CSV table of C-alpha atoms in Angstrom, one decimal:
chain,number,residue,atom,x,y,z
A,1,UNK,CA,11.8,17.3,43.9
A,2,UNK,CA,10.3,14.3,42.2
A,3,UNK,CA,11.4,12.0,39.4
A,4,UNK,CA,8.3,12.4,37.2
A,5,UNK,CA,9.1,9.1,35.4
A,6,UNK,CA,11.1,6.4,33.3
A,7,UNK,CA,10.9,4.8,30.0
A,8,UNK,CA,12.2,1.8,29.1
A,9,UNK,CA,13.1,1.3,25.5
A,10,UNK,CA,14.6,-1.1,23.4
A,11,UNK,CA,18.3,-0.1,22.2
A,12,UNK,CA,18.0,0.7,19.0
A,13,UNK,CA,21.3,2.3,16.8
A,14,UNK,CA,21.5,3.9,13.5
A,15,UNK,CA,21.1,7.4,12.4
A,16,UNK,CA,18.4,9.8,11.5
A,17,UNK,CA,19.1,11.2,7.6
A,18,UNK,CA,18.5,14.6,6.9
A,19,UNK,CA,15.6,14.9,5.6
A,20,UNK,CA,13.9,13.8,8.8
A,21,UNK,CA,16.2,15.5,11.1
A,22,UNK,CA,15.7,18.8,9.8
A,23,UNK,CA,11.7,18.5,9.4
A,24,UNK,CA,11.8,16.8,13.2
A,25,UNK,CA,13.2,20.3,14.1
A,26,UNK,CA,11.1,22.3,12.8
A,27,UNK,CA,8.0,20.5,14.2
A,28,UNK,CA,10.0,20.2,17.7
A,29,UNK,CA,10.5,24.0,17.2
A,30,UNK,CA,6.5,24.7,16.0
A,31,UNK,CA,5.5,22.4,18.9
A,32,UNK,CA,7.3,24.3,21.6
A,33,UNK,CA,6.3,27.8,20.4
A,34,UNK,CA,2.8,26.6,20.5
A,35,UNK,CA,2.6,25.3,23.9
A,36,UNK,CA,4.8,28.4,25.0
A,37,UNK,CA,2.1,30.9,23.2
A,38,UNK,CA,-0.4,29.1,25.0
A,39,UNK,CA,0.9,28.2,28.4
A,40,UNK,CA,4.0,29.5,28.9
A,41,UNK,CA,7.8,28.4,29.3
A,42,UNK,CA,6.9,26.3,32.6
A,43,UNK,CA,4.5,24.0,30.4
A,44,UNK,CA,7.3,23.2,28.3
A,45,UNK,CA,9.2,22.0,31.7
A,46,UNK,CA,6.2,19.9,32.6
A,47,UNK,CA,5.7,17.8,29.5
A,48,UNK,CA,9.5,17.2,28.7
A,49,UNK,CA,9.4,15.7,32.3
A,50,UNK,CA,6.3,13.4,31.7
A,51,UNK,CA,7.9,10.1,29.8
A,52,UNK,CA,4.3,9.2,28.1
A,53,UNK,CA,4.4,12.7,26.8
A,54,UNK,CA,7.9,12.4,25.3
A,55,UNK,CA,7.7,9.5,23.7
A,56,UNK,CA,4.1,10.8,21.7
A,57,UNK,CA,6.2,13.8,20.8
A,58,UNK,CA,9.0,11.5,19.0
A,59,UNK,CA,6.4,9.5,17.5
A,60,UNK,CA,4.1,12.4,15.8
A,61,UNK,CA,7.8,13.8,14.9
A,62,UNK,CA,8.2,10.6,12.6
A,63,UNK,CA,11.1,8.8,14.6
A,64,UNK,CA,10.9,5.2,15.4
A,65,UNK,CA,8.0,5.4,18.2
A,66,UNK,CA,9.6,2.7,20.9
A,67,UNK,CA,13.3,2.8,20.3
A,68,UNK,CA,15.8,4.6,22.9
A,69,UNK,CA,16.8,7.0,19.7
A,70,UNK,CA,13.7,8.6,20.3
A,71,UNK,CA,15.3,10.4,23.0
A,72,UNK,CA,18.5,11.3,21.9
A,73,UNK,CA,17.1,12.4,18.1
A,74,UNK,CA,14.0,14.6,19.9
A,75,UNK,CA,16.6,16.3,22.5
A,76,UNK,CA,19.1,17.0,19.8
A,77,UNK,CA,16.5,18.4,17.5
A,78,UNK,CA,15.0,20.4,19.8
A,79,UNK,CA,18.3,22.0,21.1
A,80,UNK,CA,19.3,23.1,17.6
A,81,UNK,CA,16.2,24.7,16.7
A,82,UNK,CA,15.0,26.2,19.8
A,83,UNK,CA,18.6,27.4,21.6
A,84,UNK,CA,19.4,29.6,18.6
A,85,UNK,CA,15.9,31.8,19.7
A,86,UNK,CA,16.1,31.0,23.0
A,87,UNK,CA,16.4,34.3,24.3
A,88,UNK,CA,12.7,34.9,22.0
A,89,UNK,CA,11.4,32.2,23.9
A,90,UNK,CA,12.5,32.1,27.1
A,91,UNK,CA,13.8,28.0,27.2
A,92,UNK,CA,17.9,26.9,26.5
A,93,UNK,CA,18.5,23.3,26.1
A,94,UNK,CA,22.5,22.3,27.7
A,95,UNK,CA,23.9,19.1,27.6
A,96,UNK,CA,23.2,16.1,25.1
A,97,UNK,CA,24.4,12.9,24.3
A,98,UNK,CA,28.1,11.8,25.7
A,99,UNK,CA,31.0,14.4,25.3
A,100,UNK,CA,28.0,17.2,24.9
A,101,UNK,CA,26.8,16.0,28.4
A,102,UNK,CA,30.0,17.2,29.8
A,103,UNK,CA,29.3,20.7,28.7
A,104,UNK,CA,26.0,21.1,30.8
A,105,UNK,CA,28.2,23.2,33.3
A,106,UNK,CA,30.0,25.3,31.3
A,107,UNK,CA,26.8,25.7,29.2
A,108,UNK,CA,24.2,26.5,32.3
A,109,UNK,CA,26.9,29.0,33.7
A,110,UNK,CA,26.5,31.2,30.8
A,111,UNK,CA,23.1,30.8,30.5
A,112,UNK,CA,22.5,32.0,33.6
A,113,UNK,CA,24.7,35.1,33.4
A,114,UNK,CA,22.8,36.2,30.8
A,115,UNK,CA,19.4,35.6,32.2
A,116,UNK,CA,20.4,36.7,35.9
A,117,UNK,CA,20.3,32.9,37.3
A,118,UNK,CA,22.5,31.1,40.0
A,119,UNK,CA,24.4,29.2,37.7
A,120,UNK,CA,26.0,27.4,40.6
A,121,UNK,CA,23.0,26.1,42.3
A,122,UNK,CA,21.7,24.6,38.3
A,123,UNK,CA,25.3,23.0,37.8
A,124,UNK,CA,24.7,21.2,41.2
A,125,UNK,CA,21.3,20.1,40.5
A,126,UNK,CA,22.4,18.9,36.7
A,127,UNK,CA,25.5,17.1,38.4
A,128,UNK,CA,23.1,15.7,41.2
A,129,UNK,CA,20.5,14.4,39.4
A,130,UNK,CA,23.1,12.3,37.3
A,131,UNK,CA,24.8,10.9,40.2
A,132,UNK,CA,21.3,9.8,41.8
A,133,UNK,CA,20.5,7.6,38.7
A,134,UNK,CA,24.0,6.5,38.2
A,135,UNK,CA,25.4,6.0,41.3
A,136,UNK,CA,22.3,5.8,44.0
A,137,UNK,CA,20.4,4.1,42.1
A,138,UNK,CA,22.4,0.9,40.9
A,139,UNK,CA,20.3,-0.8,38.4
A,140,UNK,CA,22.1,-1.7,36.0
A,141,UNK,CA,21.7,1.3,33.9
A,142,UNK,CA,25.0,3.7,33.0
A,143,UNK,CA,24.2,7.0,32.0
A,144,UNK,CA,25.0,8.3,28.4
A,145,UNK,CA,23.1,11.1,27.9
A,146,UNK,CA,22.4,14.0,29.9
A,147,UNK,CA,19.6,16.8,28.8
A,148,UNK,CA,18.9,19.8,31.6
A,149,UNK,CA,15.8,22.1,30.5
A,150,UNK,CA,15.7,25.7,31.7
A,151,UNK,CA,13.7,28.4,31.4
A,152,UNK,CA,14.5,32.1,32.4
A,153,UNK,CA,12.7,31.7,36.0
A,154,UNK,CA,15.1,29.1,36.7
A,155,UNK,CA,12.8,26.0,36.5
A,156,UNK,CA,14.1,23.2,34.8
A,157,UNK,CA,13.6,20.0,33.9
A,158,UNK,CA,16.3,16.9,33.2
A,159,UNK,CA,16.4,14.6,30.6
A,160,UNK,CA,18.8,11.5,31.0
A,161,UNK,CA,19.4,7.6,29.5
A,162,UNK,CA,21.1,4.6,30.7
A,163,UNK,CA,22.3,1.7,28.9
A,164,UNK,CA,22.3,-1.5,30.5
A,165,UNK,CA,25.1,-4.0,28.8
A,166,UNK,CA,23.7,-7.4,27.7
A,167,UNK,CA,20.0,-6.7,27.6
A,168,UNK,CA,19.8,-4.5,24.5
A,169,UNK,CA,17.6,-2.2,26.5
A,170,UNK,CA,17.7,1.5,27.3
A,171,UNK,CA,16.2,3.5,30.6
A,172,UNK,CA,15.3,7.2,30.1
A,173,UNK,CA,14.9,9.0,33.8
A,174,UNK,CA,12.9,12.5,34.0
A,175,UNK,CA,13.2,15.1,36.6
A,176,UNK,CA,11.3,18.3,37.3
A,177,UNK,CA,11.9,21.0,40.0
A,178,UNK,CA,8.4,22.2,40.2
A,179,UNK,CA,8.1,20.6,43.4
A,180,UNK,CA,12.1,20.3,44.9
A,181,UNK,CA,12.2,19.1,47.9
A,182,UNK,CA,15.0,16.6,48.1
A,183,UNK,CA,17.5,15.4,45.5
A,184,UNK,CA,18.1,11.7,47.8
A,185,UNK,CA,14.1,11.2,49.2
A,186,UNK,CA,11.9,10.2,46.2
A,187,UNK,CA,13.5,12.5,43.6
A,188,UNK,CA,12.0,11.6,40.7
A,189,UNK,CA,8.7,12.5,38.4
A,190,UNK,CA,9.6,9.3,36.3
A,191,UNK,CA,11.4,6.3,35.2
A,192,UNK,CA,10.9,4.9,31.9
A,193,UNK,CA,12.0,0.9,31.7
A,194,UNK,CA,11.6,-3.2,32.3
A,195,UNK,CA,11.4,-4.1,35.8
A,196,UNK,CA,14.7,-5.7,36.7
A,197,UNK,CA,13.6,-7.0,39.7
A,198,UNK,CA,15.3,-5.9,43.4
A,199,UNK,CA,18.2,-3.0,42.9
A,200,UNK,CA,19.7,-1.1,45.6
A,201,UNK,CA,17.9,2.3,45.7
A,202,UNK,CA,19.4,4.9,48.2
A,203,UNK,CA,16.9,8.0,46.7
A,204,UNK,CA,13.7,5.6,48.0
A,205,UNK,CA,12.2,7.1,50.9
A,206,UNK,CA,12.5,3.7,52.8
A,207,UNK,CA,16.2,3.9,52.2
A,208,UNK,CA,16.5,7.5,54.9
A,209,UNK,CA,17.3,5.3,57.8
A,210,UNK,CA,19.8,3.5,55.7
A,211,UNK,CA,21.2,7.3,54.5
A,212,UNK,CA,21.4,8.5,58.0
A,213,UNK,CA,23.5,5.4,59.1
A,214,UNK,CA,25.7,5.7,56.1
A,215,UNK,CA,26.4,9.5,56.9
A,216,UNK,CA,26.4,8.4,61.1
A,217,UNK,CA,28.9,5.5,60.5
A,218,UNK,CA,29.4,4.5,56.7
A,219,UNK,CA,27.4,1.9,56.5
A,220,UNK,CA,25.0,-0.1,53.7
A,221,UNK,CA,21.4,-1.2,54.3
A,222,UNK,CA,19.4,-3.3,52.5
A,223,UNK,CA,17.7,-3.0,48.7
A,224,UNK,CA,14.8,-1.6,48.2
A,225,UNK,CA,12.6,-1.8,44.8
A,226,UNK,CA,12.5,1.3,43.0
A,227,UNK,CA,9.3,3.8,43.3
A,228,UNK,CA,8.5,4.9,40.5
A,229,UNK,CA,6.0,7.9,39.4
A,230,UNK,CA,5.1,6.8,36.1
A,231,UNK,CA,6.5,3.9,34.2
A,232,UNK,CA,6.6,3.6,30.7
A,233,UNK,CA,8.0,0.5,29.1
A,234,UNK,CA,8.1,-0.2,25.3
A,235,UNK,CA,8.0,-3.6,23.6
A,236,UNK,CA,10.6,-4.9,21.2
A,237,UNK,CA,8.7,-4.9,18.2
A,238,UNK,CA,8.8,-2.2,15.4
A,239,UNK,CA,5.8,-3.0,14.0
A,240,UNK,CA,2.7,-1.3,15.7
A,241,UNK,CA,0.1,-3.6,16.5
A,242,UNK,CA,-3.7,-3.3,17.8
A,243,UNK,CA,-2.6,-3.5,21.2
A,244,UNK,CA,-0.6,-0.8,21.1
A,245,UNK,CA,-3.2,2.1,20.3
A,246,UNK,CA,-6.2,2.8,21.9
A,247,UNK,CA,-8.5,1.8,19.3
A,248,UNK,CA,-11.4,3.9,20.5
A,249,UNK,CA,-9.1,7.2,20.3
A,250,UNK,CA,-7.3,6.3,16.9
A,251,UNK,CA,-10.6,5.0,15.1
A,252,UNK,CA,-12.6,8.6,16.2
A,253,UNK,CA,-10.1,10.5,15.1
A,254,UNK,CA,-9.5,8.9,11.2
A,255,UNK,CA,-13.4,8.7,10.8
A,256,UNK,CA,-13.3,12.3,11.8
A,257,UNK,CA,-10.9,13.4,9.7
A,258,UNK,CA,-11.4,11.1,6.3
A,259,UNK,CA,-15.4,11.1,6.3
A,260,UNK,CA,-16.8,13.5,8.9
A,261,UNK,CA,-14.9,16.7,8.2
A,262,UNK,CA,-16.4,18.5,10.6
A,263,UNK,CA,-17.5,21.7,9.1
A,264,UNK,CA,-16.1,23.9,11.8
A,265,UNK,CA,-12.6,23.9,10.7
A,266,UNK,CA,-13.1,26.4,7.7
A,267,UNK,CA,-10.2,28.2,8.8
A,268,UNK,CA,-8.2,25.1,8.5
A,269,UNK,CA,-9.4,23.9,5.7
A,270,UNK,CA,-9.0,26.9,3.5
A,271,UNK,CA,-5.4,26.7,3.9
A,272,UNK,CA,-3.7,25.4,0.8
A,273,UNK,CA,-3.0,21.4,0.8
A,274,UNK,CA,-5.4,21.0,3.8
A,275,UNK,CA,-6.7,17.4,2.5
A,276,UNK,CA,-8.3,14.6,4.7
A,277,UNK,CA,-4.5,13.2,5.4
A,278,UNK,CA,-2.5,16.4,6.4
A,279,UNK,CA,-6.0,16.5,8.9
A,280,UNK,CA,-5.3,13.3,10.2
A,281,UNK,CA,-1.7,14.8,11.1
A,282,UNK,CA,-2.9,17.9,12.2
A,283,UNK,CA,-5.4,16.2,14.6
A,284,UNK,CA,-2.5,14.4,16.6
A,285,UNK,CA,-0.3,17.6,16.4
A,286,UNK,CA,-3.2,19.7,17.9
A,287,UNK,CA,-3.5,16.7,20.5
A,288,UNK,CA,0.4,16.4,21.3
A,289,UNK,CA,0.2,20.8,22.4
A,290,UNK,CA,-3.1,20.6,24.0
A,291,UNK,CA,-3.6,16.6,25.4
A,292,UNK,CA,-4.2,16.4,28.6
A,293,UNK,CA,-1.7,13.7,30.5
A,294,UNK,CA,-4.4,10.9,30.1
A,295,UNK,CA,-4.4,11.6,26.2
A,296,UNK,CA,-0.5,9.8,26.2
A,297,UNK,CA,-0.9,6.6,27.4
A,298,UNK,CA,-0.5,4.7,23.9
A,299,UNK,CA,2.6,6.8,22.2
A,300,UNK,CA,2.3,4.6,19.6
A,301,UNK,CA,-1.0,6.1,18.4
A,302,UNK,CA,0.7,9.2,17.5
A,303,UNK,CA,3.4,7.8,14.8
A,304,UNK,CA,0.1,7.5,12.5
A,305,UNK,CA,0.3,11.3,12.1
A,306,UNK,CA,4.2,11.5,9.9
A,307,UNK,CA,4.9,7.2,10.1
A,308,UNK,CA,8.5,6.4,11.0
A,309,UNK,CA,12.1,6.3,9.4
A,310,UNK,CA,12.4,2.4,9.7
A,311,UNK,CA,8.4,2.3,8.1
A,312,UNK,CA,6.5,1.3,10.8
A,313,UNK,CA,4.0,1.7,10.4
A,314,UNK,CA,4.3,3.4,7.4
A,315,UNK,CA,6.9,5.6,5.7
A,316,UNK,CA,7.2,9.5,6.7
A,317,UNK,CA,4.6,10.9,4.0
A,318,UNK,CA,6.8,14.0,3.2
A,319,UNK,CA,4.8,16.0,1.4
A,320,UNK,CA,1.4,15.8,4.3
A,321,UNK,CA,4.5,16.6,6.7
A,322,UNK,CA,5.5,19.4,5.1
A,323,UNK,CA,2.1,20.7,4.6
A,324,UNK,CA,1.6,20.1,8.5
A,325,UNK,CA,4.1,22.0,8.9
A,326,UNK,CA,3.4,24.6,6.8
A,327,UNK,CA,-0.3,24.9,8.7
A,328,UNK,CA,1.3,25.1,11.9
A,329,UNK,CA,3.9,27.5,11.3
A,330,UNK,CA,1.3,30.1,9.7
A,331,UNK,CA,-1.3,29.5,12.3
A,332,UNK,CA,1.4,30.6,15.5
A,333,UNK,CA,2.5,33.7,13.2
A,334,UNK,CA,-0.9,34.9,13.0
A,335,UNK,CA,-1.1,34.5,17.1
A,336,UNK,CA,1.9,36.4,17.8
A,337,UNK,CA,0.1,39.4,15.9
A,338,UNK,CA,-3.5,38.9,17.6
A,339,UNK,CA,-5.2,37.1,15.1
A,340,UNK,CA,-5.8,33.7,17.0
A,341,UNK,CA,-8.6,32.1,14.9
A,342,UNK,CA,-6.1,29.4,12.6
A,343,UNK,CA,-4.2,28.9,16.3
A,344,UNK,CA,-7.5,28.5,17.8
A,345,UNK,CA,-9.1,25.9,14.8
A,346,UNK,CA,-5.8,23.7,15.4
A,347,UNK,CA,-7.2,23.6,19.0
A,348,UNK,CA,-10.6,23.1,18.5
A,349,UNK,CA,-9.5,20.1,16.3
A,350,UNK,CA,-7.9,17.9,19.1
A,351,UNK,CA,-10.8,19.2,21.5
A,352,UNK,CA,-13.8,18.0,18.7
A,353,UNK,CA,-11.7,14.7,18.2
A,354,UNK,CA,-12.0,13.8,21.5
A,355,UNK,CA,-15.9,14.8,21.6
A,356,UNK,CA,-16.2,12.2,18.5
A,357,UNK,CA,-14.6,9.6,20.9
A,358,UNK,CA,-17.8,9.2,23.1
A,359,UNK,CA,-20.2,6.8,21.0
A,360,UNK,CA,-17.4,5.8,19.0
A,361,UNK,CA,-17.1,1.6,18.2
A,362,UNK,CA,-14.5,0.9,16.2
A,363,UNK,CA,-14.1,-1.3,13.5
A,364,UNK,CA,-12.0,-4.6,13.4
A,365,UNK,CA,-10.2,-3.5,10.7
A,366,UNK,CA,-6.9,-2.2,12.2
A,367,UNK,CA,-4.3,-4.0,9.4
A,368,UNK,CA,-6.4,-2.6,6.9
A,369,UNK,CA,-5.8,1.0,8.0
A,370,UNK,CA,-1.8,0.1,7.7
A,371,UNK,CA,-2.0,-1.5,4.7
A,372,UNK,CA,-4.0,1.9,3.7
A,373,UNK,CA,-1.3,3.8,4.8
A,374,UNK,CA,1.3,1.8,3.2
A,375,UNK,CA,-0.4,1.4,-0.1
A,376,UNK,CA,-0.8,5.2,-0.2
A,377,UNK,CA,2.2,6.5,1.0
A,378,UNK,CA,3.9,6.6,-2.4
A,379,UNK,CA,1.4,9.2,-3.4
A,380,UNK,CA,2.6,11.7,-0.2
A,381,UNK,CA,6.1,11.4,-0.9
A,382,UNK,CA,6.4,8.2,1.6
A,383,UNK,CA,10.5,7.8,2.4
A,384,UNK,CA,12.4,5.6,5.2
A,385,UNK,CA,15.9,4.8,5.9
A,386,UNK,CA,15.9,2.1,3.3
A,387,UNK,CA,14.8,4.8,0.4
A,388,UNK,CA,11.3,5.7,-1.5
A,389,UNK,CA,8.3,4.0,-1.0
A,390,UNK,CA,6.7,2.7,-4.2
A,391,UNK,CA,3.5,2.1,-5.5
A,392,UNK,CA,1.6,-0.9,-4.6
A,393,UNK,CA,1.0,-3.6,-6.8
A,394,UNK,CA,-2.7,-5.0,-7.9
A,395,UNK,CA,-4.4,-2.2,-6.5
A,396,UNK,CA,-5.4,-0.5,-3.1
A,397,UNK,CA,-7.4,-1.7,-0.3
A,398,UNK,CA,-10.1,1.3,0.9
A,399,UNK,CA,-10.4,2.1,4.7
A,400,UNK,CA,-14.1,2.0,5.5
């Protein structure tokens, strides 16, 4: 098996008020159905393992887009939408955040009696995998959360954080079982934090000679650095900045949506509320459940789809969320009984934003677009943590 990656993250604390949670699970929920209409439970697996992926999904969900909360607030939403239907879908959720990581065994046990799974081979993975990054792996990092994934073929995929005391930081580790092999030889499909330097790393595969003398006469070998898959680390900042996005992909994609309008999209478009901003939201969506892997290395670029709860970089627009919502929800109804053509427009939107990309040059005029966003964000029902955005004084500034 390999780690399929790590994040790290600032430590951010605080909560996530109501009004976001219970939109953030209903887009985790629409989301998930999608890519499960489209691909299958297995898909689902693979994307909650890749840590690029994970964080674009937080961001486009309208949580802070490179804080650790992402991971606890995406996970919990997720498991209270999705695990009530699970047995629709075909995907249960265990575990969570402190005490509700202690009930991963209790809670994969009766999963699997229900779905005819060996319940006592998935408790000794979920345990495994958490004593690899807490105890193998010593850096630095103590577990505090504990997510593990499973679908009805008994695939699954793990989800866990460390804290490491002192540095204010976070590391999020992700696992996938596609291709077990070993749960102490390279284990891991990712790893998402700072480089600490040298740590002592018993799962690295130059670390089996040391295994084999531990097990032959209980001894310790030297440190090795950590190998890791894929690497995500996020900066300190809250603010997203121009070197955070892929310019190129997030200029394409707002010229598409506020001046081209391709005509193509009359299925969309007919939809009530279907302006040039719920596009713009739409167009990341559509990207987040059809992207390729390439399509995730700047998470931050998907938070200009439903802004953040701390504002940055703008306020969660309610009103273009709910309508995104709304055009989601209504366009994987229609699939489930045949009629594929609104499921299929959503598609086409990410695939003809991506086309637009080619001879794309952007323009210098990234703080403009945020002030935009800002300035407008009254007028979409704009709301953080701090309370309701308000209208801008001595006018607006226009994006092109």
């Amino acid at each position: 098996m390999k780690r399929s990656g790590t994040a790290d993250l600032p430590l951010h604390y605080g909560h996530v008020p109501k009004w976001l949670w219970e939109r953030m699970s209903r887009l985790g929920f629409a989301i998930t159905e999608a890519i499960i209409t489209e691909y299958g439970t297995a898909e689902v697996l693979r994307r909650l393992s890749d840590p690029f992926w994970f964080q674009s999904l937080g961001a486009v969900m309208g949580m802070d887009w490179h804080s650790s909360g992402i991971t606890t607030s995406v996970l919990g939403a997720l498991k209270s939408s999705i695990n009530p239907r699970s047995s629709e879908l075909g995907i249960y959720i265990c575990g969570g955040k402190g005490k509700l990581s202690r009930q991963t065994p209790q809670e994969l046990l009766q999963y699997s009696d229900r779905n005819g799974l060996n319940g006592d081979e998935l408790v000794r993975c979920s345990k495994l995998s958490a004593k690899v990054d807490n105890t193998a792996v010593q850096d630095g990092f103590q577990l505090y959360l504990h997510s593990f994934i499973v679908n009805t073929d008994g695939l699954w995929t793990v989800v866990q954080q460390g804290m490491q005391d002192g540095t204010a930081t976070a590391r999020r580790y992700h696992w996938h079982s596609s291709a077990m092999q070993s749960f102490v030889d390279e284990p891991h499909t990712g790893i998402c934090g700072l480089n600490q330097g040298s740590i002592l790393n018993m799962a690295a595969k130059e670390a089996a000679p040391a295994r084999s003398a531990m097990l032959a006469m209980g001894t310790e070998n030297p440190s090795h650095l950590l190998a890791e898959v894929q690497k995500l680390v996020l900066p300190g900042h809250h603010y997203v900045t121009a070197k955070d996005v892929d310019l190129k992909r997030l200029g394409a994609m707002l010229w598409l949506t506020h001046e081209k309008r391709p005509a193509d999209f009359e299925e969309l478009l007919l939809l009530e509320g279907m302006g040039p901003r719920t596009l713009q939201s739409m167009a990341l969506v559509s990207e987040v459940i059809y992207g390729t892997p390439s399509r995730f290395k700047d998470p931050a670029r998907f938070s200009f789809a439903h802004g953040g709860k701390d504002g940055h970089p703008f306020p969660v627009p309610l009103k273009v969320y709910d309508e995104t919502l709304s055009v989601l929800a209504k366009a994987i109804e229609k699939a489930k009984i045949g009629q594929t053509d609104k499921l299929q427009a959503v598609r086409q939107l990410s695939e003809i934003s991506r086309q637009a990309e080619k001879d794309f040059i952007p323009n210098d005029n990234f703080d403009e677009v945020l002030e935009r966003e800002r300035n407008a964000s009254w007028k979409y029902g704009g709301k953080t943590v701090f309370g309701d955005a308000k209208p801008p004084k001595g006018g607006q500034l226009k994006l092109f």
